[in-house]
PDB file of C-alpha atoms in Angstrom:
ATOM      1  CA  MET A   1      17.820  19.670 -18.510  1.00 45.00           C
ATOM      2  CA  SER A   2      14.393  22.109 -18.737  1.00 47.00           C
ATOM      3  CA  GLU A   3      14.396  25.103 -16.635  1.00 47.00           C
ATOM      4  CA  ALA A   4      11.348  23.472 -15.200  1.00 48.00           C
ATOM      5  CA  THR A   5      12.917  20.843 -13.543  1.00 46.00           C
ATOM      6  CA  GLN A   6      15.662  23.472 -11.782  1.00 54.00           C
ATOM      7  CA  THR A   7      12.651  24.793  -9.774  1.00 71.00           C
ATOM      8  CA  ALA A   8      11.126  23.282  -6.538  1.00 77.00           C
ATOM      9  CA  THR A   9       8.071  21.333  -7.459  1.00 93.00           C
ATOM     10  CA  ALA A  10       5.770  19.033  -5.543  1.00 96.00           C
ATOM     11  CA  TRP A  11       6.118  15.228  -6.003  1.00 98.00           C
ATOM     12  CA  LEU A  12       4.010  12.587  -4.740  1.00 98.00           C
ATOM     13  CA  ALA A  13       5.615   9.494  -3.174  1.00 98.00           C
ATOM     14  CA  ARG A  14       3.539   6.250  -2.782  1.00 98.00           C
ATOM     15  CA  ILE A  15       5.559   4.257  -0.346  1.00 98.00           C
ATOM     16  CA  HIS A  16       4.896   0.567   0.553  1.00 98.00           C
ATOM     17  CA  VAL A  17       6.169  -0.952   3.740  1.00 98.00           C
ATOM     18  CA  THR A  18       5.864  -4.558   4.115  1.00 98.00           C
ATOM     19  CA  LEU A  19       7.116  -7.303   6.700  1.00 97.00           C
ATOM     20  CA  LYS A  20      10.121  -8.918   5.570  1.00 97.00           C
ATOM     21  CA  ALA A  21       8.672 -12.737   4.888  1.00 93.00           C
ATOM     22  CA  ALA A  22      10.158 -14.246   7.567  1.00 94.00           C
ATOM     23  CA  VAL A  23       8.578 -12.163  10.075  1.00 97.00           C
ATOM     24  CA  VAL A  24       5.269 -13.449  11.635  1.00 97.00           C
ATOM     25  CA  ASP A  25       2.182 -11.164  10.604  1.00 97.00           C
ATOM     26  CA  PRO A  26      -0.054 -11.549  13.480  1.00 97.00           C
ATOM     27  CA  GLN A  27      -2.425  -8.817  12.378  1.00 97.00           C
ATOM     28  CA  GLY A  28      -2.680 -10.393   8.982  1.00 97.00           C
ATOM     29  CA  ASP A  29      -3.370 -14.013  10.487  1.00 98.00           C
ATOM     30  CA  THR A  30      -6.180 -12.091  12.374  1.00 98.00           C
ATOM     31  CA  ILE A  31      -7.542 -11.320   9.167  1.00 98.00           C
ATOM     32  CA  LEU A  32      -7.114 -14.266   7.473  1.00 98.00           C
ATOM     33  CA  SER A  33      -9.134 -15.998  10.302  1.00 98.00           C
ATOM     34  CA  ALA A  34     -11.828 -13.193   9.869  1.00 98.00           C
ATOM     35  CA  LEU A  35     -12.104 -13.918   6.466  1.00 98.00           C
ATOM     36  CA  HIS A  36     -12.495 -17.797   6.623  1.00 98.00           C
ATOM     37  CA  GLN A  37     -15.228 -17.101   9.313  1.00 98.00           C
ATOM     38  CA  LEU A  38     -16.972 -14.951   6.789  1.00 97.00           C
ATOM     39  CA  HIS A  39     -16.832 -17.769   4.666  1.00 97.00           C
ATOM     40  CA  PHE A  40     -13.922 -16.920   2.445  1.00 98.00           C
ATOM     41  CA  ALA A  41     -12.685 -20.328   2.830  1.00 97.00           C
ATOM     42  CA  GLU A  42     -10.200 -19.875  -0.702  1.00 97.00           C
ATOM     43  CA  VAL A  43      -7.960 -17.559   1.117  1.00 98.00           C
ATOM     44  CA  GLN A  44      -4.680 -19.161   1.778  1.00 97.00           C
ATOM     45  CA  GLY A  45      -2.720 -16.314   3.160  1.00 97.00           C
ATOM     46  CA  VAL A  46      -2.986 -12.664   4.186  1.00 98.00           C
ATOM     47  CA  ARG A  47       0.026 -10.300   4.637  1.00 98.00           C
ATOM     48  CA  MET A  48      -0.452  -6.604   6.145  1.00 97.00           C
ATOM     49  CA  GLY A  49       1.405  -3.846   5.073  1.00 97.00           C
ATOM     50  CA  LYS A  50       1.430   0.133   5.310  1.00 98.00           C
ATOM     51  CA  TYR A  51       0.842   2.346   2.249  1.00 98.00           C
ATOM     52  CA  LEU A  52       1.911   5.981   2.820  1.00 98.00           C
ATOM     53  CA  GLU A  53       1.529   8.984   0.175  1.00 98.00           C
ATOM     54  CA  VAL A  54       3.821  11.619   0.986  1.00 98.00           C
ATOM     55  CA  THR A  55       3.821  14.971  -1.019  1.00 98.00           C
ATOM     56  CA  LEU A  56       7.040  16.880  -0.850  1.00 98.00           C
ATOM     57  CA  ASP A  57       8.933  19.838  -2.724  1.00 97.00           C
ATOM     58  CA  ALA A  58      12.339  18.802  -4.687  1.00 97.00           C
ATOM     59  CA  ALA A  59      14.175  20.601  -7.324  1.00 96.00           C
ATOM     60  CA  ASP A  60      14.206  17.484  -9.450  1.00 95.00           C
ATOM     61  CA  GLU A  61      12.709  13.468  -9.196  1.00 96.00           C
ATOM     62  CA  ALA A  62      16.194  12.321  -8.252  1.00 97.00           C
ATOM     63  CA  THR A  63      16.517  14.684  -5.216  1.00 97.00           C
ATOM     64  CA  ALA A  64      12.696  13.601  -4.495  1.00 98.00           C
ATOM     65  CA  ARG A  65      13.929   9.936  -4.325  1.00 98.00           C
ATOM     66  CA  ASP A  66      16.856  10.600  -1.982  1.00 98.00           C
ATOM     67  CA  ARG A  67      14.656  12.293   0.374  1.00 98.00           C
ATOM     68  CA  VAL A  68      12.083   9.953   0.416  1.00 98.00           C
ATOM     69  CA  ASP A  69      14.819   7.063   0.750  1.00 98.00           C
ATOM     70  CA  ALA A  70      16.302   8.838   3.788  1.00 98.00           C
ATOM     71  CA  MET A  71      12.675   9.305   5.232  1.00 98.00           C
ATOM     72  CA  CYS A  72      12.157   5.568   5.006  1.00 98.00           C
ATOM     73  CA  ARG A  73      15.361   4.502   6.667  1.00 96.00           C
ATOM     74  CA  THR A  74      14.964   7.084   9.142  1.00 96.00           C
ATOM     75  CA  LEU A  75      11.469   7.059  10.513  1.00 97.00           C
ATOM     76  CA  LEU A  76       9.055   5.365   8.121  1.00 97.00           C
ATOM     77  CA  ALA A  77      10.363   1.749   8.149  1.00 97.00           C
ATOM     78  CA  ASN A  78      11.964  -0.673  10.590  1.00 96.00           C
ATOM     79  CA  PRO A  79      14.804  -2.020   8.846  1.00 94.00           C
ATOM     80  CA  VAL A  80      14.836  -5.055  11.205  1.00 96.00           C
ATOM     81  CA  ILE A  81      11.948  -6.488  10.142  1.00 97.00           C
ATOM     82  CA  GLU A  82      10.649  -4.516   7.412  1.00 97.00           C
ATOM     83  CA  ARG A  83      11.224  -3.404   3.873  1.00 97.00           C
ATOM     84  CA  TYR A  84      10.018  -0.488   1.802  1.00 98.00           C
ATOM     85  CA  SER A  85       9.987   0.673  -1.816  1.00 98.00           C
ATOM     86  CA  PHE A  86       8.446   3.770  -3.094  1.00 98.00           C
ATOM     87  CA  ALA A  87       7.641   5.479  -6.615  1.00 98.00           C
ATOM     88  CA  VAL A  88       8.035   9.284  -7.391  1.00 98.00           C
ATOM     89  CA  GLU A  89       5.279  11.121  -9.737  1.00 97.00           C
ATOM     90  CA  PRO A  90       4.696  14.950 -10.113  1.00 96.00           C
ATOM     91  CA  ALA A  91       2.303  15.574  -7.511  1.00 95.00           C
ATOM     92  CA  PRO A  92      -1.379  15.950  -9.263  1.00 89.00           C
ATOM     93  CA  GLY A  93      -2.237  19.488 -10.139  1.00 79.00           C
ATOM     94  CA  THR A  94       1.188  20.660 -10.441  1.00 66.00           C
TER      95      THR A  94
ATOM     96  CA  MET B   1     -10.433 -20.205 -22.566  1.00 45.00           C
ATOM     97  CA  SER B   2      -7.516 -22.634 -22.114  1.00 47.00           C
ATOM     98  CA  GLU B   3      -7.796 -25.729 -19.904  1.00 47.00           C
ATOM     99  CA  ALA B   4      -5.371 -24.077 -17.431  1.00 47.00           C
ATOM    100  CA  THR B   5      -7.773 -21.096 -16.289  1.00 45.00           C
ATOM    101  CA  GLN B   6     -10.474 -23.838 -15.577  1.00 54.00           C
ATOM    102  CA  THR B   7      -8.810 -25.472 -12.753  1.00 71.00           C
ATOM    103  CA  ALA B   8      -8.293 -23.226  -9.277  1.00 77.00           C
ATOM    104  CA  THR B   9      -5.095 -21.672  -9.356  1.00 93.00           C
ATOM    105  CA  ALA B  10      -3.574 -19.348  -6.564  1.00 96.00           C
ATOM    106  CA  TRP B  11      -3.736 -15.860  -6.984  1.00 98.00           C
ATOM    107  CA  LEU B  12      -2.348 -12.782  -5.727  1.00 98.00           C
ATOM    108  CA  ALA B  13      -4.307  -9.815  -4.650  1.00 98.00           C
ATOM    109  CA  ARG B  14      -2.558  -6.474  -3.650  1.00 98.00           C
ATOM    110  CA  ILE B  15      -5.118  -4.383  -2.194  1.00 98.00           C
ATOM    111  CA  HIS B  16      -4.620  -0.561  -1.300  1.00 98.00           C
ATOM    112  CA  VAL B  17      -7.262   0.918   1.429  1.00 98.00           C
ATOM    113  CA  THR B  18      -6.747   4.646   1.632  1.00 97.00           C
ATOM    114  CA  LEU B  19      -8.680   7.212   3.350  1.00 97.00           C
ATOM    115  CA  LYS B  20     -11.410   9.666   1.498  1.00 97.00           C
ATOM    116  CA  ALA B  21      -9.820  12.702   0.796  1.00 93.00           C
ATOM    117  CA  ALA B  22     -12.229  14.699   2.891  1.00 94.00           C
ATOM    118  CA  VAL B  23     -11.482  12.555   5.749  1.00 97.00           C
ATOM    119  CA  VAL B  24      -9.141  13.688   8.757  1.00 97.00           C
ATOM    120  CA  ASP B  25      -6.074  11.577   9.052  1.00 97.00           C
ATOM    121  CA  PRO B  26      -4.219  11.939  12.390  1.00 97.00           C
ATOM    122  CA  GLN B  27      -1.834   8.942  11.998  1.00 97.00           C
ATOM    123  CA  GLY B  28      -0.561  10.935   8.591  1.00 97.00           C
ATOM    124  CA  ASP B  29      -0.526  14.350  10.462  1.00 98.00           C
ATOM    125  CA  THR B  30       1.951  12.928  13.234  1.00 98.00           C
ATOM    126  CA  ILE B  31       4.011  11.409  10.798  1.00 98.00           C
ATOM    127  CA  LEU B  32       4.075  14.753   9.127  1.00 98.00           C
ATOM    128  CA  SER B  33       5.223  16.375  12.821  1.00 98.00           C
ATOM    129  CA  ALA B  34       7.881  13.754  13.027  1.00 98.00           C
ATOM    130  CA  LEU B  35       9.385  14.297   9.798  1.00 98.00           C
ATOM    131  CA  HIS B  36       9.503  18.161  10.485  1.00 98.00           C
ATOM    132  CA  GLN B  37      11.362  17.559  13.458  1.00 98.00           C
ATOM    133  CA  LEU B  38      13.891  15.359  11.610  1.00 97.00           C
ATOM    134  CA  HIS B  39      14.103  17.982   9.453  1.00 97.00           C
ATOM    135  CA  PHE B  40      12.475  17.026   6.375  1.00 98.00           C
ATOM    136  CA  ALA B  41      10.997  20.404   6.105  1.00 97.00           C
ATOM    137  CA  GLU B  42      10.149  20.017   2.612  1.00 97.00           C
ATOM    138  CA  VAL B  43       7.297  17.700   3.285  1.00 98.00           C
ATOM    139  CA  GLN B  44       3.863  19.061   2.620  1.00 97.00           C
ATOM    140  CA  GLY B  45       1.344  16.277   3.605  1.00 97.00           C
ATOM    141  CA  VAL B  46       1.299  12.503   4.408  1.00 98.00           C
ATOM    142  CA  ARG B  47      -1.548  10.272   4.163  1.00 98.00           C
ATOM    143  CA  MET B  48      -1.470   6.858   5.794  1.00 97.00           C
ATOM    144  CA  GLY B  49      -3.166   3.706   4.403  1.00 97.00           C
ATOM    145  CA  LYS B  50      -3.360   0.055   4.366  1.00 98.00           C
ATOM    146  CA  TYR B  51      -1.603  -2.314   1.729  1.00 98.00           C
ATOM    147  CA  LEU B  52      -2.441  -6.112   1.633  1.00 98.00           C
ATOM    148  CA  GLU B  53      -1.234  -8.746  -0.041  1.00 98.00           C
ATOM    149  CA  VAL B  54      -3.981 -11.708  -0.141  1.00 98.00           C
ATOM    150  CA  THR B  55      -3.602 -15.284  -1.772  1.00 98.00           C
ATOM    151  CA  LEU B  56      -6.586 -16.919  -2.764  1.00 98.00           C
ATOM    152  CA  ASP B  57      -7.360 -20.057  -4.718  1.00 97.00           C
ATOM    153  CA  ALA B  58     -10.045 -19.226  -7.841  1.00 97.00           C
ATOM    154  CA  ALA B  59     -10.883 -20.909 -10.698  1.00 96.00           C
ATOM    155  CA  ASP B  60     -10.058 -17.684 -12.956  1.00 95.00           C
ATOM    156  CA  GLU B  61      -8.823 -13.984 -12.611  1.00 96.00           C
ATOM    157  CA  ALA B  62     -12.560 -12.853 -12.731  1.00 97.00           C
ATOM    158  CA  THR B  63     -13.662 -14.892 -10.026  1.00 97.00           C
ATOM    159  CA  ALA B  64     -10.718 -14.002  -7.998  1.00 98.00           C
ATOM    160  CA  ARG B  65     -11.523 -10.254  -8.651  1.00 98.00           C
ATOM    161  CA  ASP B  66     -15.298 -10.848  -7.585  1.00 98.00           C
ATOM    162  CA  ARG B  67     -13.905 -12.401  -4.363  1.00 98.00           C
ATOM    163  CA  VAL B  68     -11.577  -9.776  -3.755  1.00 98.00           C
ATOM    164  CA  ASP B  69     -14.258  -7.121  -4.126  1.00 98.00           C
ATOM    165  CA  ALA B  70     -16.588  -9.249  -1.850  1.00 98.00           C
ATOM    166  CA  MET B  71     -13.866  -9.213   0.871  1.00 98.00           C
ATOM    167  CA  CYS B  72     -13.233  -5.609   0.562  1.00 98.00           C
ATOM    168  CA  ARG B  73     -16.648  -4.331   0.868  1.00 96.00           C
ATOM    169  CA  THR B  74     -17.418  -7.048   3.878  1.00 96.00           C
ATOM    170  CA  LEU B  75     -14.035  -6.558   6.028  1.00 97.00           C
ATOM    171  CA  LEU B  76     -11.221  -4.724   4.613  1.00 97.00           C
ATOM    172  CA  ALA B  77     -12.465  -1.528   3.770  1.00 97.00           C
ATOM    173  CA  ASN B  78     -14.905   0.736   6.063  1.00 96.00           C
ATOM    174  CA  PRO B  79     -17.040   2.444   2.975  1.00 94.00           C
ATOM    175  CA  VAL B  80     -17.790   5.232   5.095  1.00 96.00           C
ATOM    176  CA  ILE B  81     -14.570   7.064   5.233  1.00 97.00           C
ATOM    177  CA  GLU B  82     -12.371   4.591   2.858  1.00 97.00           C
ATOM    178  CA  ARG B  83     -11.929   3.456  -0.569  1.00 97.00           C
ATOM    179  CA  TYR B  84      -9.900   0.659  -1.808  1.00 98.00           C
ATOM    180  CA  SER B  85      -8.555  -0.357  -5.081  1.00 98.00           C
ATOM    181  CA  PHE B  86      -6.653  -3.708  -6.115  1.00 98.00           C
ATOM    182  CA  ALA B  87      -4.924  -5.541  -8.617  1.00 98.00           C
ATOM    183  CA  VAL B  88      -4.988  -9.525  -9.146  1.00 98.00           C
ATOM    184  CA  GLU B  89      -2.000 -11.667 -10.834  1.00 97.00           C
ATOM    185  CA  PRO B  90      -1.288 -15.109 -10.681  1.00 96.00           C
ATOM    186  CA  ALA B  91       0.781 -15.895  -7.208  1.00 95.00           C
ATOM    187  CA  PRO B  92       4.386 -16.087  -7.680  1.00 89.00           C
ATOM    188  CA  GLY B  93       5.327 -19.813  -7.951  1.00 79.00           C
ATOM    189  CA  THR B  94       2.576 -20.846  -9.613  1.00 66.00           C
TER     190      THR B  94
END
């Protein structure tokens, strides 16, 4: 382990929160109707989700991943109807 | 070009719509405050965006990309304050 990984550095987490497949998505259905009205007749389905970019300080990538996972479970996703996934990378410019 | 690419097949577009960097993001700021209150003090910033999965029929990937780009410009993104990006892949199960 290099010394650099032991200093708190900034990480960028790209988080996707999507509705589980069985959950009705009225927002997606509304967009689907609007696309059809705009003559995008070839569209078969739309699912709407959330995308968050979270910048955080952590000693290393594993810690950053643990903390982001805790954020998703605690606040960012509703585990009853949503699933989440994320990727962590060093924040740009750090 | 193989014959398969000339038949209309289903494509899945994964679309990200994010606020331009200079645009204030009250929703992201609210989530940042909530994370701090939940003792995620290491979080430096949150930006909120949209993530859409659009399934559409198209003869080939280039056509699918053109149509998705038109959808983003016409309906899905507000070009004044947002930018969008997307990736197109064959829809699962096709």
